[in-house]
Short mmCIF file of C-alpha atoms in Angstrom, two decimals:
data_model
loop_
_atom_site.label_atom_id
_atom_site.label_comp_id
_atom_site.label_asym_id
_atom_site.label_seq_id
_atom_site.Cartn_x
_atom_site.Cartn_y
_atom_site.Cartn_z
CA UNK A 1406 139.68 -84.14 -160.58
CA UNK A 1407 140.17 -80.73 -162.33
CA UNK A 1408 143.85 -81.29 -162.88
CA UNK A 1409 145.03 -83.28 -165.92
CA UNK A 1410 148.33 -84.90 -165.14
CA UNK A 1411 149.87 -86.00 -168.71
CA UNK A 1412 149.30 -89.61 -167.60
CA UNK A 1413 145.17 -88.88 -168.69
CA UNK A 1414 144.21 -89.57 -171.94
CA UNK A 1415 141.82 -88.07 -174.27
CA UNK A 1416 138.59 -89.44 -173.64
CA UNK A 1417 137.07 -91.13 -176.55
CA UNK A 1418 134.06 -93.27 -177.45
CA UNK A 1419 135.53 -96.42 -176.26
CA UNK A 1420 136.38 -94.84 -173.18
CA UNK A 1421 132.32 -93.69 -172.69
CA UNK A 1422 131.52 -96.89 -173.75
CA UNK A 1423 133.38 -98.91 -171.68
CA UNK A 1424 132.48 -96.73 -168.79
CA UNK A 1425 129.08 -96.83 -168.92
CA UNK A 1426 129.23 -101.12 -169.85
CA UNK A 1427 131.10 -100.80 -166.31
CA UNK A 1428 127.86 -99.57 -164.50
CA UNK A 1429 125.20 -101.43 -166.45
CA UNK A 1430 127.12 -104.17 -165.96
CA UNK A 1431 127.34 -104.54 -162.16
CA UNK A 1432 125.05 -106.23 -159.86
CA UNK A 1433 126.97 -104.27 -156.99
CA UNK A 1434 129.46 -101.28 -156.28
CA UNK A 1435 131.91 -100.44 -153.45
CA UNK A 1436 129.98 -97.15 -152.25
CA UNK A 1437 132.10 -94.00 -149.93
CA UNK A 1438 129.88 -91.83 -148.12
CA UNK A 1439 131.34 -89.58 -145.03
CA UNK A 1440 130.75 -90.84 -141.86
CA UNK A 1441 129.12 -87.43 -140.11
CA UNK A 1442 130.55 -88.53 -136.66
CA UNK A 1443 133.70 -88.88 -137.41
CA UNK A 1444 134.67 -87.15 -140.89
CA UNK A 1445 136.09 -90.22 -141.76
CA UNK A 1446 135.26 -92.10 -145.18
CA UNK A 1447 133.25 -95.40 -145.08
CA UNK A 1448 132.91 -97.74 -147.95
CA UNK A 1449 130.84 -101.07 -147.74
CA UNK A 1450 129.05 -102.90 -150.84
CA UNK A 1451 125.75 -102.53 -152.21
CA UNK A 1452 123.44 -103.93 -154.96
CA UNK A 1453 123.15 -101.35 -157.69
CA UNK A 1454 120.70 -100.86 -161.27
CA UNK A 1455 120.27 -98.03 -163.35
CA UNK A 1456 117.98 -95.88 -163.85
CA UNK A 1457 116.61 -94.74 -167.12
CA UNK A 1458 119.08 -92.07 -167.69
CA UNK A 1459 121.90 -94.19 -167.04
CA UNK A 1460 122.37 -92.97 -163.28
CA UNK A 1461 123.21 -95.77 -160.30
CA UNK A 1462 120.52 -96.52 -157.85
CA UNK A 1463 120.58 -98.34 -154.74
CA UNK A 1464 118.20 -99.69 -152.54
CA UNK A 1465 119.68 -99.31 -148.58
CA UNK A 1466 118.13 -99.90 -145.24
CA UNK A 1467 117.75 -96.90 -142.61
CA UNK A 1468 119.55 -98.92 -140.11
CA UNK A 1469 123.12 -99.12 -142.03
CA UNK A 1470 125.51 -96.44 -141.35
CA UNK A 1471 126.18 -95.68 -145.20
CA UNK A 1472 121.85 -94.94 -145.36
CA UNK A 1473 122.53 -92.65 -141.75
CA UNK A 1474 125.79 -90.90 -143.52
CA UNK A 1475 123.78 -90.68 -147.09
CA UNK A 1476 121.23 -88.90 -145.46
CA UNK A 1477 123.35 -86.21 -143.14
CA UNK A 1478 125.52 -85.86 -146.49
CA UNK A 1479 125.12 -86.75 -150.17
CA UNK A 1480 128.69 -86.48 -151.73
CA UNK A 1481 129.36 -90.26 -152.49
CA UNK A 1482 131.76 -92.11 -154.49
CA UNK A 1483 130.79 -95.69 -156.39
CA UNK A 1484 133.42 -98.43 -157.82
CA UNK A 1485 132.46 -100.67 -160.29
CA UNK A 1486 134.36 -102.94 -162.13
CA UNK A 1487 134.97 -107.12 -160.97
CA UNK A 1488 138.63 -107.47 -160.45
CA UNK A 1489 138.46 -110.93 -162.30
CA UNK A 1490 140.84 -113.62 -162.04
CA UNK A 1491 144.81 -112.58 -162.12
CA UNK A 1492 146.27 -109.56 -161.43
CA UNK A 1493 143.25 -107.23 -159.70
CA UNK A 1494 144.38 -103.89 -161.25
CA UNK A 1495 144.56 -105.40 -164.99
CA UNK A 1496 141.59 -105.36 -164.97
CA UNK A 1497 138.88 -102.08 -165.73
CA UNK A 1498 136.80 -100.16 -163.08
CA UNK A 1499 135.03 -96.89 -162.65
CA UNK A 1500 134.84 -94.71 -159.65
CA UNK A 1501 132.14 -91.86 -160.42
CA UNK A 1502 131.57 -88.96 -157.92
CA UNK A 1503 128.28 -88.50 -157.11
CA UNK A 1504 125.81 -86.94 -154.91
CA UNK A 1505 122.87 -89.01 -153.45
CA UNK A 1506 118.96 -88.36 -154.08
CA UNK A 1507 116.75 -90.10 -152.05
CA UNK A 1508 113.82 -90.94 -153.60
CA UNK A 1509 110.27 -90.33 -152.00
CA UNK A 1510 108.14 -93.61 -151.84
CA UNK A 1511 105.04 -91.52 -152.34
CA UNK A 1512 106.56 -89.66 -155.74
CA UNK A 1513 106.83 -90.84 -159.00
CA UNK A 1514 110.18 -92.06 -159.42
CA UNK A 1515 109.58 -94.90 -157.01
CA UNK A 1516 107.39 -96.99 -158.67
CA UNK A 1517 109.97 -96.67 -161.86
CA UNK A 1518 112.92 -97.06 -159.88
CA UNK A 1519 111.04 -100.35 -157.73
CA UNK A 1520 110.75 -101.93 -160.74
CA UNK A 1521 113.94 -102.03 -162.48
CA UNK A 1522 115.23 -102.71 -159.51
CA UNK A 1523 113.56 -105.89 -159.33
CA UNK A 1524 114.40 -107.23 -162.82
CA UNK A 1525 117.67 -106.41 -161.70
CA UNK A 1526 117.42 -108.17 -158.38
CA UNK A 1527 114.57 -110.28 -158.33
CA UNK A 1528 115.51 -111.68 -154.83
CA UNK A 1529 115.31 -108.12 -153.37
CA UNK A 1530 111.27 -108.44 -153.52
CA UNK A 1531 111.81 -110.29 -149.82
CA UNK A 1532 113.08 -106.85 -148.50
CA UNK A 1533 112.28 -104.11 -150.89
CA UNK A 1534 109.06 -102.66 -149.19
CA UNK A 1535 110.20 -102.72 -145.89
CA UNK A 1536 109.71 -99.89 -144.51
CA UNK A 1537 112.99 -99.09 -142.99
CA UNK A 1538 114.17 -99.61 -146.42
CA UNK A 1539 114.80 -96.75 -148.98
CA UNK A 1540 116.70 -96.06 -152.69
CA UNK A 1541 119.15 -93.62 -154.06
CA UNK A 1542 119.46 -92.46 -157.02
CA UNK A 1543 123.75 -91.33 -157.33
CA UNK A 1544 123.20 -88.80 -159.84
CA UNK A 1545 126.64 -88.72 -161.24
CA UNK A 1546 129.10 -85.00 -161.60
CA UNK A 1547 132.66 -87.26 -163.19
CA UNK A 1548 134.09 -90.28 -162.95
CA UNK A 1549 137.91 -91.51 -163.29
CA UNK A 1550 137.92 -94.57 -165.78
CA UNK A 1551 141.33 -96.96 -164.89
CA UNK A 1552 140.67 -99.23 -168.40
CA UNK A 1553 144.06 -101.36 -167.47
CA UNK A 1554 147.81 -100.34 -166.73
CA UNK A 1555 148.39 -97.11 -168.30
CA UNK A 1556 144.36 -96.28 -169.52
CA UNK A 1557 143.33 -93.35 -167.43
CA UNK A 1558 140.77 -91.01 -168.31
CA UNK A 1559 138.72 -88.56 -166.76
CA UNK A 1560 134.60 -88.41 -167.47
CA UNK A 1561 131.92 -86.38 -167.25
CA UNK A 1562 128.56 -86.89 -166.50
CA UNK A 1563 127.78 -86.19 -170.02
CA UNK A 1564 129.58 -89.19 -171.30
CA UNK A 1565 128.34 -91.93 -168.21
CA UNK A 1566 124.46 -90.74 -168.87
CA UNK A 1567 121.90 -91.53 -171.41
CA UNK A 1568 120.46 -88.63 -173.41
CA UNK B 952 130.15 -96.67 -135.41
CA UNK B 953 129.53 -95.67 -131.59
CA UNK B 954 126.15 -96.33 -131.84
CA UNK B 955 125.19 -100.46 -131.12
CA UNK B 956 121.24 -100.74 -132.97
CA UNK B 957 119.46 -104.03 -131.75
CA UNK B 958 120.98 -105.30 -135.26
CA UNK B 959 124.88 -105.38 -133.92
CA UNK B 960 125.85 -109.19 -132.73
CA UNK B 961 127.82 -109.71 -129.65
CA UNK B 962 131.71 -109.75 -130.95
CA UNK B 963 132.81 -113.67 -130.48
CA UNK B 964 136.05 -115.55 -131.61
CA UNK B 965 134.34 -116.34 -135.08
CA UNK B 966 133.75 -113.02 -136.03
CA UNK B 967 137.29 -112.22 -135.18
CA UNK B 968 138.56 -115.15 -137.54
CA UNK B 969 136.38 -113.68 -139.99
CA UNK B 970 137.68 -110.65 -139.95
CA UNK B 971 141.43 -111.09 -139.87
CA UNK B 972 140.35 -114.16 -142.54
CA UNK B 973 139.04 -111.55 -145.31
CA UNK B 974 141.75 -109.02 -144.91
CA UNK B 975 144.83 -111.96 -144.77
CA UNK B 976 142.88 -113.52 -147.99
CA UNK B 977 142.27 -110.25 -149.95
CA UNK B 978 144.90 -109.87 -152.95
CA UNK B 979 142.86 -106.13 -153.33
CA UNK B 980 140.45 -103.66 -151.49
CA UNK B 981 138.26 -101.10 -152.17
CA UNK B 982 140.03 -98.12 -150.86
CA UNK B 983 138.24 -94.80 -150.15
CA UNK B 984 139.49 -91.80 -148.94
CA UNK B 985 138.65 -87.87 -148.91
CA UNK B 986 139.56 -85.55 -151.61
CA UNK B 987 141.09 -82.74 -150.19
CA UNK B 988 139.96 -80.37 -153.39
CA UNK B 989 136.38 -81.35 -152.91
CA UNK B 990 135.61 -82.61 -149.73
CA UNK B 991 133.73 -85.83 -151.35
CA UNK B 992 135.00 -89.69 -150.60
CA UNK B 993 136.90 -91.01 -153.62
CA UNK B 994 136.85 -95.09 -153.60
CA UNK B 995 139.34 -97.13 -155.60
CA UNK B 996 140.81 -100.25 -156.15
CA UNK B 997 144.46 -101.00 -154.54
CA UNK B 998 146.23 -104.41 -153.57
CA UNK B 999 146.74 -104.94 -150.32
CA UNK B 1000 148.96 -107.13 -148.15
CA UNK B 1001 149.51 -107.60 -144.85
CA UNK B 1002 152.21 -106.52 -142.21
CA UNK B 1003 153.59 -108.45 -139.61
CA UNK B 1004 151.03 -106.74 -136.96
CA UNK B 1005 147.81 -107.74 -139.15
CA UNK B 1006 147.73 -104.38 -140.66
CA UNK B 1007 147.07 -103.87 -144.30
CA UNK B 1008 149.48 -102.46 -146.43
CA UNK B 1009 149.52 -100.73 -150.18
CA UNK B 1010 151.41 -99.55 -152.94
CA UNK B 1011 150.69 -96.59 -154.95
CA UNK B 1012 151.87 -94.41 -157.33
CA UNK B 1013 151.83 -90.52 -156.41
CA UNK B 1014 150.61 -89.52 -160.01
CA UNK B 1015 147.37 -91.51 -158.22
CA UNK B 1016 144.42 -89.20 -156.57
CA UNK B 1017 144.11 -91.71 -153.80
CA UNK B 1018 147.93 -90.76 -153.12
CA UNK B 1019 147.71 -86.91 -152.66
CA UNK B 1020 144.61 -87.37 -151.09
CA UNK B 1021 146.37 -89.93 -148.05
CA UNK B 1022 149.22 -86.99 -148.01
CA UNK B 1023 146.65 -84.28 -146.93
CA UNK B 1024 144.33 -86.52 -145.47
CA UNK B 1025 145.47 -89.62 -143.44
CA UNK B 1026 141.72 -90.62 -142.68
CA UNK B 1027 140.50 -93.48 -145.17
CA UNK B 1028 138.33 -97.14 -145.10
CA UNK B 1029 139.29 -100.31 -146.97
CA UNK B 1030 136.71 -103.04 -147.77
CA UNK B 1031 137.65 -106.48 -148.37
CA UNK B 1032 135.96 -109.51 -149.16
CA UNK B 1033 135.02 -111.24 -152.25
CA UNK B 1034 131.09 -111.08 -153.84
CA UNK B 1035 131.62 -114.52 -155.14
CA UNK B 1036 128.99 -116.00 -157.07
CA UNK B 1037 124.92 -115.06 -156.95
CA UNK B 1038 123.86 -112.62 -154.15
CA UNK B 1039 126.17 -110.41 -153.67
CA UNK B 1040 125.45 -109.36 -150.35
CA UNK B 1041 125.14 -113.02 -149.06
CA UNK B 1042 129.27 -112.86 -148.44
CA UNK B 1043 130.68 -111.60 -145.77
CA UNK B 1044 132.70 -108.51 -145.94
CA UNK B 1045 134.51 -106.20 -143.64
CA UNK B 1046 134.69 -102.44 -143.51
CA UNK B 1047 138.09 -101.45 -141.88
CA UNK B 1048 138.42 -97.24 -140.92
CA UNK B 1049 141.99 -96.68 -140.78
CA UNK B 1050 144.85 -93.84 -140.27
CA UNK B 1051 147.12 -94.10 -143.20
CA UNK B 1052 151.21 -93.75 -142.47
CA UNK B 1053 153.47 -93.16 -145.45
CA UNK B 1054 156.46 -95.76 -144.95
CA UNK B 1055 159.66 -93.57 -145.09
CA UNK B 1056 161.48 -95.21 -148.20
CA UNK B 1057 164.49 -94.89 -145.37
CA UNK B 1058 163.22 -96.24 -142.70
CA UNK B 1059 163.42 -99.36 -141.03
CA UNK B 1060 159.67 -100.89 -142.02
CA UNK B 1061 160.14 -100.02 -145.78
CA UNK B 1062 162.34 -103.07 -146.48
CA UNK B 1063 159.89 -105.53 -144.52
CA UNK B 1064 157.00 -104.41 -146.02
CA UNK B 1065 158.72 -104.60 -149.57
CA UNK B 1066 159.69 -107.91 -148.74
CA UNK B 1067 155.99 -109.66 -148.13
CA UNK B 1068 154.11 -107.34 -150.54
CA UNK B 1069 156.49 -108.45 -153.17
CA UNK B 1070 156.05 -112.20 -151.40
CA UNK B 1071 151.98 -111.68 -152.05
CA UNK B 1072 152.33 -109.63 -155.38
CA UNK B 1073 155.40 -110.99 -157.40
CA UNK B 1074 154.17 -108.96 -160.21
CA UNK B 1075 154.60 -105.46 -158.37
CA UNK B 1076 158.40 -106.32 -158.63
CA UNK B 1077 158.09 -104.13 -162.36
CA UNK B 1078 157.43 -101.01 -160.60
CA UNK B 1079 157.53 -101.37 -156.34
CA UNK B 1080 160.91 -99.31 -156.90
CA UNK B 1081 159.83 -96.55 -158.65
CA UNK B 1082 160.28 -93.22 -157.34
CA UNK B 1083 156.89 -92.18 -157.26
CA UNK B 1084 155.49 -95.34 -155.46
CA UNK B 1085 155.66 -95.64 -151.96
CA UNK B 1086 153.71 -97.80 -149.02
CA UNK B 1087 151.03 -96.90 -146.80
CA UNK B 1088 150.34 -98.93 -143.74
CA UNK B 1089 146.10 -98.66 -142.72
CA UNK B 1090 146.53 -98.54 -139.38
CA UNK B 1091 142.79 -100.31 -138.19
CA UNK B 1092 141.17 -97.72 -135.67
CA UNK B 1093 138.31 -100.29 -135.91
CA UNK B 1094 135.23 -102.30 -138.15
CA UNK B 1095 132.72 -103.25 -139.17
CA UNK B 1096 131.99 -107.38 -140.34
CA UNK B 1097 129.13 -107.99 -142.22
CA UNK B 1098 128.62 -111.99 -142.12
CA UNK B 1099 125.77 -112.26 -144.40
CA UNK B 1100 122.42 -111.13 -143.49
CA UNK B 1101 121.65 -110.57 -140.17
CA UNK B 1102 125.02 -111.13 -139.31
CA UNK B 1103 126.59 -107.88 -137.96
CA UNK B 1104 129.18 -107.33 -135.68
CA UNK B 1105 131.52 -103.93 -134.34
CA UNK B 1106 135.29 -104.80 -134.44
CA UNK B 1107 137.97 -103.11 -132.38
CA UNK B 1108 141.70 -102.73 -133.58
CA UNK B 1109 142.44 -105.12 -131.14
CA UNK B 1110 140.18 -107.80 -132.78
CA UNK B 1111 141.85 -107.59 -135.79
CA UNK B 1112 145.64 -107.28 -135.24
CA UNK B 1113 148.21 -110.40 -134.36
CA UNK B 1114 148.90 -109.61 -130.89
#
């Protein structure tokens, strides 16, 4: 994404803003990982909140291929954004690049990260301590904003996170 | 996906109907592919319809990153299926891994495939001819149905093409 065709616009404050409302907005993502058997690209849905500083977690279980591929290989990709009723691509999404950090149950970001991602999901308390299950944090590096026909812009992980 | 965990449900005729059901109902997919500049999965939103062999087709523009990326890299997985209302991950939804042909604007499939994406997307009539659009057929190498918890099967091509 280091190439700027003349379709990209200048990214501006509405542009961060209606980036990060994108994220903090969405009870789920379309997440890519790489497949380590194959090489190939896999992309299946998954519940997402935010951390503190404004970066995507999940919560995944061990036995899913995505958790298996996260693991062998963090470079991921998220899309967020609800296609909404009419034509799908009038409507705004995200896709940030990112690269996965499992978090330890025994260290300190768990207990944060467990609970905000039960006020986001309260339903996931039936699963969340199982022990095959685990979170990510996606700790964005850019993202590629489509706000509409014609409203491309390129971010950076400056202007998705909270400082 | 070689790998069958205790998890994986015996393929039957109604997770084939599934199957073909969310990709023949989907209007759009999740689309991810690699980035041949980075290595990293890239995941995007594109319309999809389908061709007379069940395979999903789309239309993009080759200003798009998804575009040069299917040039260099023909390797790529579609999701379909709706969220729909309250838990997301209570709908079923289908991961697809898939070769990706370029249609030949010459050849003998371009003007079928024009023909029933413009039938499913009247819309794309405004821009399907422009010079820097062209079709990709995802050619299903095989899948992945999630039915809803607990409800997991393994797809072949075969289970999800009109035969």
């Amino acid at each position: 994404m280091n190439d700027k065709p003349s379709v990209i616009r200048e990214t501006d404050e509405d542009a961060r803003k209606q980036a990060r409302g994108l994220m903090h907005d969405a009870a789920h993502a379309a997440l890519a990982v790489i497949d380590p058997e194959t090489g190939f690209p896999s992309v299946s849905r998954v519940l997402i909140a935010i951390d503190a500083d404004g970066a995507p977690v999940i919560l995944v279980s061990g036995l899913s291929s995505h958790t298996k591929s996260l693991i062998k290989d963090p470079r991921a990709s998220a899309l967020f954004g609800e296609p909404g009723k009419g034509d799908p691509l009038a409507h705004p999404r995200l896709t940030v690049r990112c690269s996965a950090e499992r978090i330890d149950r025994q260290g300190q970001a768990h207990e944060r990260i467990r609970g905000l991602f039960l006020d986001r999901h309260p339903k996931s308390k039936l699963y969340i301590d199982f022990p095959d299950f685990c979170f990510f944090r996606l700790v964005p590096l850019d993202a590629s904003l489509n706000g509409g026909f014609g409203r491309a812009y390129i971010l950076s992980a400056a202007d998705l996170m909270i400082l």
